[in-house]
Tab-separated table of C-alpha atoms in Angstrom:
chain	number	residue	atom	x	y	z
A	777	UNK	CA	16.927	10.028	-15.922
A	778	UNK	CA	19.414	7.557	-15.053
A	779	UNK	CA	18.204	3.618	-15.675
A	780	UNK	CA	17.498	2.404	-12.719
A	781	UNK	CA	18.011	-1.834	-12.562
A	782	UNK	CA	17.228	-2.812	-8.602
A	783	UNK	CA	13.991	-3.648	-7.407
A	784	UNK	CA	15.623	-4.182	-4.122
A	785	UNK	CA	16.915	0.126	-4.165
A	786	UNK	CA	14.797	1.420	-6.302
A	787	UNK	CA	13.209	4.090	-4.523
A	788	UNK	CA	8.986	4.372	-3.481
A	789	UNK	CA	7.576	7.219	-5.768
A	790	UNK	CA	3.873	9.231	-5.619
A	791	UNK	CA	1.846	10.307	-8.104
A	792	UNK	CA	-1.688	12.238	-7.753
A	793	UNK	CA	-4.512	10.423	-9.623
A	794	UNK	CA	-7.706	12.408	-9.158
A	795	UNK	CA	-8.080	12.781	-5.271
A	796	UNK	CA	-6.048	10.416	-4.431
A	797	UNK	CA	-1.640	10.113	-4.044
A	798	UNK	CA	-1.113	6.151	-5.019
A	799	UNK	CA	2.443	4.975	-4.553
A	800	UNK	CA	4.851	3.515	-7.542
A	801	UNK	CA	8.253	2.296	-8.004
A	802	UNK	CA	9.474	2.568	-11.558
A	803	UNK	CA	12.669	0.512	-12.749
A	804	UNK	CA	14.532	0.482	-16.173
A	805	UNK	CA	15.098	3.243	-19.386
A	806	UNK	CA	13.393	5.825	-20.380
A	807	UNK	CA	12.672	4.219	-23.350
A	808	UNK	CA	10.841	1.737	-24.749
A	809	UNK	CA	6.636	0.900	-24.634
A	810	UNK	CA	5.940	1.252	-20.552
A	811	UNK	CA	4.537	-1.662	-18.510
A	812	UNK	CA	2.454	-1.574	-15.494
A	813	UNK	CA	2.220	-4.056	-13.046
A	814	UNK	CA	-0.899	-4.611	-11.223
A	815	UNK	CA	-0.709	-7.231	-7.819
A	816	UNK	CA	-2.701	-9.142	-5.814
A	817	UNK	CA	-5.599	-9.657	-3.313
A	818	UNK	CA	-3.619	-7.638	0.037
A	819	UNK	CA	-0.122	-7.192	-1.728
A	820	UNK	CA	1.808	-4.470	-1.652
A	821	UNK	CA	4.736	-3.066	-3.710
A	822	UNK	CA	7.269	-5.661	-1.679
A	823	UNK	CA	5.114	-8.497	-3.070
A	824	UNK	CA	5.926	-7.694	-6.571
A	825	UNK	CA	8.671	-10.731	-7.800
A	826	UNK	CA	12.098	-9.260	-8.718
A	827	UNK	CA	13.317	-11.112	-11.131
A	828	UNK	CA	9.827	-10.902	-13.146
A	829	UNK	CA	10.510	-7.118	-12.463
A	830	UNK	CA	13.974	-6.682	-13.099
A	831	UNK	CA	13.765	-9.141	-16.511
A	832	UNK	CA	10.969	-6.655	-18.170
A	833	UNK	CA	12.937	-3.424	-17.455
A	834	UNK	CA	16.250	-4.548	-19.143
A	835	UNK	CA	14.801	-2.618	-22.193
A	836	UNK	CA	11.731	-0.233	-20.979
A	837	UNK	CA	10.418	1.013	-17.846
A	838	UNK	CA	8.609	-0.641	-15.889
A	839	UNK	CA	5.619	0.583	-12.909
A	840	UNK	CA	4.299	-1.283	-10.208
A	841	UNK	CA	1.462	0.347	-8.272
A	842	UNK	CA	-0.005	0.516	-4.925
A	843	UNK	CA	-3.541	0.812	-5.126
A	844	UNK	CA	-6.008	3.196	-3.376
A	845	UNK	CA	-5.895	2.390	0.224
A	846	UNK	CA	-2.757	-0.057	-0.235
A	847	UNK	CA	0.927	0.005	1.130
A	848	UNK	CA	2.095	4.308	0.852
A	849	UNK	CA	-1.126	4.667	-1.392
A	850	UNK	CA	-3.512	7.409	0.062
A	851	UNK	CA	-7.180	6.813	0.410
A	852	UNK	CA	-9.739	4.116	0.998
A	853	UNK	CA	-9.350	0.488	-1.045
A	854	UNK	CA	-12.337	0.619	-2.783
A	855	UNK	CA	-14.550	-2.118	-2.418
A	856	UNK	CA	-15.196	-3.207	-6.512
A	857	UNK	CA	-12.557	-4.014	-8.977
A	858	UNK	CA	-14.215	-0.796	-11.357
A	859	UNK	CA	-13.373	1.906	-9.444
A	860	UNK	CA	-9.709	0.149	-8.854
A	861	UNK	CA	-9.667	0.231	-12.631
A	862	UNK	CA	-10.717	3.956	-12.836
A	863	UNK	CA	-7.904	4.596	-10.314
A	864	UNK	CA	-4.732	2.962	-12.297
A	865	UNK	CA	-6.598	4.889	-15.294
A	866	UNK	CA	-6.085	7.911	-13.561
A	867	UNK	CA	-3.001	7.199	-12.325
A	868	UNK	CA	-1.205	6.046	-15.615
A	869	UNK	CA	-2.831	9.143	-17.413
A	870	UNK	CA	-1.344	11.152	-14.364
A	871	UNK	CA	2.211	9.509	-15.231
A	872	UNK	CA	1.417	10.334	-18.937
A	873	UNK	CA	2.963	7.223	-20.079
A	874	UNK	CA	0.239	5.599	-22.586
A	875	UNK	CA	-0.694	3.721	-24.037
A	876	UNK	CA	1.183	0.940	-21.840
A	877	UNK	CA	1.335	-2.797	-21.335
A	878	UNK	CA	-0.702	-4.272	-19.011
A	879	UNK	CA	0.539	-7.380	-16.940
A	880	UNK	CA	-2.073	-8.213	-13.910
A	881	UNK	CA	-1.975	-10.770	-11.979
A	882	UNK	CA	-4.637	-12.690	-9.788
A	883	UNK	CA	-6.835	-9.827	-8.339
A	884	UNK	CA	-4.844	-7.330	-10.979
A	885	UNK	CA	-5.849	-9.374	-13.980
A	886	UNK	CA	-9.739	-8.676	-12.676
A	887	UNK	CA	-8.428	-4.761	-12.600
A	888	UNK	CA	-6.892	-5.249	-15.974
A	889	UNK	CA	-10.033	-6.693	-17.695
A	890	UNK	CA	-12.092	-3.830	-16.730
A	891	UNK	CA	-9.488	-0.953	-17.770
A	892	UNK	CA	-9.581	-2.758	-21.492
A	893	UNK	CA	-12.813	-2.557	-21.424
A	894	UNK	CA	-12.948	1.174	-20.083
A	895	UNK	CA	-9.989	2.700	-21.732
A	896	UNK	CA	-8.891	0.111	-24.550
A	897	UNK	CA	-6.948	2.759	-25.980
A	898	UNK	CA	-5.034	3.195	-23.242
A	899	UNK	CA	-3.669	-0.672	-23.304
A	900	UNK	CA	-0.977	-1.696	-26.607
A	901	UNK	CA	-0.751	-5.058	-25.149
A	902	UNK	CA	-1.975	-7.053	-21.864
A	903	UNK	CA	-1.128	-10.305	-20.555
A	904	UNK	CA	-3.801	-11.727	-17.465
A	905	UNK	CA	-1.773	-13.969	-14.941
A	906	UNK	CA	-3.397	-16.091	-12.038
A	907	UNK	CA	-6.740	-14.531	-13.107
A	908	UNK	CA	-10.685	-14.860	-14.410
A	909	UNK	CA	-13.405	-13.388	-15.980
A	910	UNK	CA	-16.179	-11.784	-13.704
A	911	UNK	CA	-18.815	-14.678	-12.757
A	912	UNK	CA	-16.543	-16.850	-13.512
A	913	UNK	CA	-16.023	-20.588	-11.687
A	914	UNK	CA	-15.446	-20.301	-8.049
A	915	UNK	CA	-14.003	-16.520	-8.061
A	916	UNK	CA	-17.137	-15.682	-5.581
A	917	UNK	CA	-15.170	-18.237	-3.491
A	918	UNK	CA	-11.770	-16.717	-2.615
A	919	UNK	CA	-12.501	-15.980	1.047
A	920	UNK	CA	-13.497	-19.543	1.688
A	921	UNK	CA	-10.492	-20.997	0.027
A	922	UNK	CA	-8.237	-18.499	1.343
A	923	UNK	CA	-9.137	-18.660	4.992
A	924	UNK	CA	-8.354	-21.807	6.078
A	925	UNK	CA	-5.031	-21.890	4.330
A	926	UNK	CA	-4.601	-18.204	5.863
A	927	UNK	CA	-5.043	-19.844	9.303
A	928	UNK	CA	-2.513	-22.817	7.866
A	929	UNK	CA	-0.557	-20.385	7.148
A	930	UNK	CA	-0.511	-19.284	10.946
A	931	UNK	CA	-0.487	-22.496	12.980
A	932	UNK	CA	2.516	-23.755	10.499
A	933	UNK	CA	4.577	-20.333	11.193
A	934	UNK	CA	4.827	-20.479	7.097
A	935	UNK	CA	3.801	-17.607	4.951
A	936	UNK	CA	0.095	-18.810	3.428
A	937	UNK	CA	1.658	-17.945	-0.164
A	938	UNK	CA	3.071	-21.254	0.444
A	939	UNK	CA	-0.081	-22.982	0.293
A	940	UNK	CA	-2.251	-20.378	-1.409
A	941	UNK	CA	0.231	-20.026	-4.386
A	942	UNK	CA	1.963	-23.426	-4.310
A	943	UNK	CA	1.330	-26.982	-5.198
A	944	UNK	CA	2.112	-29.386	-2.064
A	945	UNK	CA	4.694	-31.242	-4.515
A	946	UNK	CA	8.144	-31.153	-3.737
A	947	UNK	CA	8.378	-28.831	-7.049
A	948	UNK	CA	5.598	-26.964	-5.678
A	949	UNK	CA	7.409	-26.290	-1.984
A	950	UNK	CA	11.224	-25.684	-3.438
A	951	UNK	CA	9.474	-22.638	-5.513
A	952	UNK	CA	7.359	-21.191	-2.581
A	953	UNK	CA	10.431	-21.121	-0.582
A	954	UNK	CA	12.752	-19.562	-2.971
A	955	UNK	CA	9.669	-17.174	-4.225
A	956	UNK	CA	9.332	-15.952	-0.479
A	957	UNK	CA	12.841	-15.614	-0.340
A	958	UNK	CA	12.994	-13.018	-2.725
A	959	UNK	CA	10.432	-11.196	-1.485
A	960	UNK	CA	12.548	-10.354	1.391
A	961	UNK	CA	15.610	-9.180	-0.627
A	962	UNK	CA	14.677	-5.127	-0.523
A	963	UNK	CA	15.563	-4.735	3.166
A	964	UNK	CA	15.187	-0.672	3.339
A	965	UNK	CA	12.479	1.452	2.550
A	966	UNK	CA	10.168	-1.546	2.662
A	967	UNK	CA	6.243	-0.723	2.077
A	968	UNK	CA	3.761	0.074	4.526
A	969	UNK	CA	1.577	-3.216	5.399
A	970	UNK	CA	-1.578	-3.989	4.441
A	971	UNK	CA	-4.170	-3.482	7.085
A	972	UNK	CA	-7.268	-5.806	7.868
A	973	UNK	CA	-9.816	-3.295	6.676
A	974	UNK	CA	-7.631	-2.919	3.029
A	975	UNK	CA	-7.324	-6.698	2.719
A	976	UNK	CA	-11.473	-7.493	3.413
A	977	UNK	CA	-11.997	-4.546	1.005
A	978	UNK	CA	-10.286	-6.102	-1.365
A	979	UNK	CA	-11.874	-9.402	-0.936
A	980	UNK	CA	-15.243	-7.555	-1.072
A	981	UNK	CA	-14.527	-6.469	-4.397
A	982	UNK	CA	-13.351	-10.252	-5.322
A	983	UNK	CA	-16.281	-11.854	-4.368
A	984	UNK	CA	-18.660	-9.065	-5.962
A	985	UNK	CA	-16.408	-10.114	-9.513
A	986	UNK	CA	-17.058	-13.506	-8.788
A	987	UNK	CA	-20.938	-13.083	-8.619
A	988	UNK	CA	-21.454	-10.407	-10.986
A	989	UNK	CA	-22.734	-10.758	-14.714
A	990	UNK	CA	-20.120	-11.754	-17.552
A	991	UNK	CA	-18.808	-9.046	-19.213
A	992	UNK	CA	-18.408	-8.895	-23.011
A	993	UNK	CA	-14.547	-9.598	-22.886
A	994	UNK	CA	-15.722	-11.510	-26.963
A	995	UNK	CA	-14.967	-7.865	-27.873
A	996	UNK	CA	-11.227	-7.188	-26.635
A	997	UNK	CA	-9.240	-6.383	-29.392
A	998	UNK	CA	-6.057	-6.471	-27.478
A	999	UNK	CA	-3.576	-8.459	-28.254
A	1000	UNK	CA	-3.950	-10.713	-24.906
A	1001	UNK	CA	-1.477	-13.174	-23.288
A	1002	UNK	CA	-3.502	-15.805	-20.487
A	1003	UNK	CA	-0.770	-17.707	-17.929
A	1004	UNK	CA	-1.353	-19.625	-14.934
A	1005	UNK	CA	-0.552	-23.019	-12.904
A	1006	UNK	CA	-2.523	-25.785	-14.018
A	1007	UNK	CA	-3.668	-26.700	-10.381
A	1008	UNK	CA	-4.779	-23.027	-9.278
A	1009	UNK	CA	-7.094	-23.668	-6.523
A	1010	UNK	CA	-7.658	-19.773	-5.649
A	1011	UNK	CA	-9.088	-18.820	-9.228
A	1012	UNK	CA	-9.512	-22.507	-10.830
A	1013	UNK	CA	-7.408	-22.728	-13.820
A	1014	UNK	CA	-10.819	-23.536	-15.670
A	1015	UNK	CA	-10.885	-19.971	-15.943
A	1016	UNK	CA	-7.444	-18.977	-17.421
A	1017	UNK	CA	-8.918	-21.287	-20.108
A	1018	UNK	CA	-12.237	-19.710	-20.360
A	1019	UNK	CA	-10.307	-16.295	-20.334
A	1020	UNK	CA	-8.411	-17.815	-23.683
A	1021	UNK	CA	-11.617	-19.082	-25.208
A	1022	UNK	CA	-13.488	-15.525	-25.385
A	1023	UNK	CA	-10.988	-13.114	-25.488
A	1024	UNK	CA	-10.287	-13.138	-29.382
A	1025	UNK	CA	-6.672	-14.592	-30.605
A	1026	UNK	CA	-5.758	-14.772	-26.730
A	1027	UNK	CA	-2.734	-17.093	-26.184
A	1028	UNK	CA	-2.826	-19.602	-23.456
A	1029	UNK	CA	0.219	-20.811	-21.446
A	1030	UNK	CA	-0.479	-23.551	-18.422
A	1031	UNK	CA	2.142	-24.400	-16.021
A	1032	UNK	CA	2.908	-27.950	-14.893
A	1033	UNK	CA	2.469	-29.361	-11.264
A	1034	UNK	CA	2.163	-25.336	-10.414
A	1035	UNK	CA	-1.056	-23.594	-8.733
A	1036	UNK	CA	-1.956	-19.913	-8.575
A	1037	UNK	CA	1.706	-18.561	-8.269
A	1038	UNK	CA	2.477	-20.456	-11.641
A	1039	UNK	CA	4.393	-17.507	-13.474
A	1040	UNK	CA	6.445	-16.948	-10.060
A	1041	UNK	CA	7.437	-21.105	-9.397
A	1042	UNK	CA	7.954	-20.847	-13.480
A	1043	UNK	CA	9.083	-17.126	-13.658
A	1044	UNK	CA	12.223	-17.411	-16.030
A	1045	UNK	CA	9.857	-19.124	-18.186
A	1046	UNK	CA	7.306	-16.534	-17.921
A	1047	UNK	CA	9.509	-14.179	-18.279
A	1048	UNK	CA	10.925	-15.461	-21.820
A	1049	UNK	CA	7.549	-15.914	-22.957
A	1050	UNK	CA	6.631	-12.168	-21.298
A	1051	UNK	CA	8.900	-10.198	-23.424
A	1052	UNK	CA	8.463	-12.245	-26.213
A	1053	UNK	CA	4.923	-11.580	-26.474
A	1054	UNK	CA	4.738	-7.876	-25.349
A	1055	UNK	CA	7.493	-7.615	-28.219
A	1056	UNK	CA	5.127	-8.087	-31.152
């Protein structure tokens, strides 16, 4: 197979995991340690950053996934971050690619909590962006964040990334705008949308995270990378710290003046520090 190195061309793939056909775009070599990507509350495979993409699969592939009910993906989202985990179980057993790296972010680092818990075999390395534990402070409020900023979002004719994802610093603006922008550089073959009954789904299984007991994440014994903004007001940085604090030898990185979207207003940063740690 010929290296593929475009996240704006490459194309939208299937693959059958259990009952379902979930959609994938895979970029870089054939060889090299796999990494799977895992996105956020209502994103698709377009929301994925490029240069975050592109960076990792200079020297191994890289997959990004649609979950169940998301973008191409077949199904019904599923309304509790465990049976999203069983489904990118399935699917990366499907692809036959393990054991992978595992970068989540936001509602993907909730997904990739529970598959090293589930499957740690399956996981060489995982790095949790943008993310918490489950019960952890203020997940179980998402929706009530989000919402208002949503309807910001609206009234402003600005993408809500831009103040969901953002700091309202001049820093904090210049990087929503040029993140957004390069969202928008795959202009063909573009994903399917994300529907209102996908999104709530999602944030159904967000707030059930938030309230739910802690989980014994004290017994991870993979290697595990925490990142995030140091002003993330959609899962308060308090956790990425928390995260760092229980997950044994975890490595913390915090982001200046940057909120939720701290690895994408900092992403050649995060990038250096990416393949530096998923190297070891």
């Amino acid at each position: 197979m010929t290296a593929r190195t475009s996240w704006a061309s490459v194309p939208t793939e299937t693959i059958v995991a259990g009952d379902t056909s979930l959609a994938y775009r895979r970029l870089g070599p054939d060889s090299g340690v796999p990494v799977v990507l895992l996105n956020h509350w209502g994103a698709n495979l377009d929301n994925f950053d490029p240069p975050i993409v592109e960076g990792l699969a200079a020297d191994r592939p890289v997959y990004a996934l649609d979950y169940r009910g998301i973008g191409a993906s077949g199904g019904t989202a599923p309304r509790t971050v465990a049976a999203t985990a069983q489904d990118v179980i399935a699917a990366i057993r499907a692809l036959g690619v393990g054991p992978v790296d595992l970068i989540g972010f936001s509602f993907g680092g909730f997904v990739a909590q529970q598959i090293l818990l589930d499957a740690p075999d399956l996981v060489r390395r995982a790095i949790l962006a943008g993310t918490g534990p489950a019960g952890g402070v203020g997940i179980e409020r998402v929706g009530a964040v989000s919402w208002p900023l949503i309807l910001k979002g609206i009234v402003t004719f600005r993408d809500p990334k831009t103040y969901l994802f953002f700091t309202a610093s001049a820093n904090g603006r210049r990087a929503a705008k040029a993140f957004l922008a390069r969202l928008k550089l795959r202009t063909a073959d573009r994903d399917k949308a994300v529907g209102p009954p996908a999104f709530l789904a999602q944030l159904a299984a967000i707030k059930a995270w938030g309230l739910q007991a802690p989980q014994p994440i004290e017994t991870i014994r993979t290697p595990v990378l925490v990142a995030n903004g140091d002003h993330d007001i959609m899962v308060p940085s308090e956790n990425s710290r928390d995260l760092a604090r229980r997950i044994p030898g975890a490595e913390l990185v915090l982001y200046p003046d940057a909120g939720h979207g701290g690895i994408f207003q900092y992403h050649d940063a995060f990038l250096g520090k990416a393949r530096a740690f998923l190297a070891g």
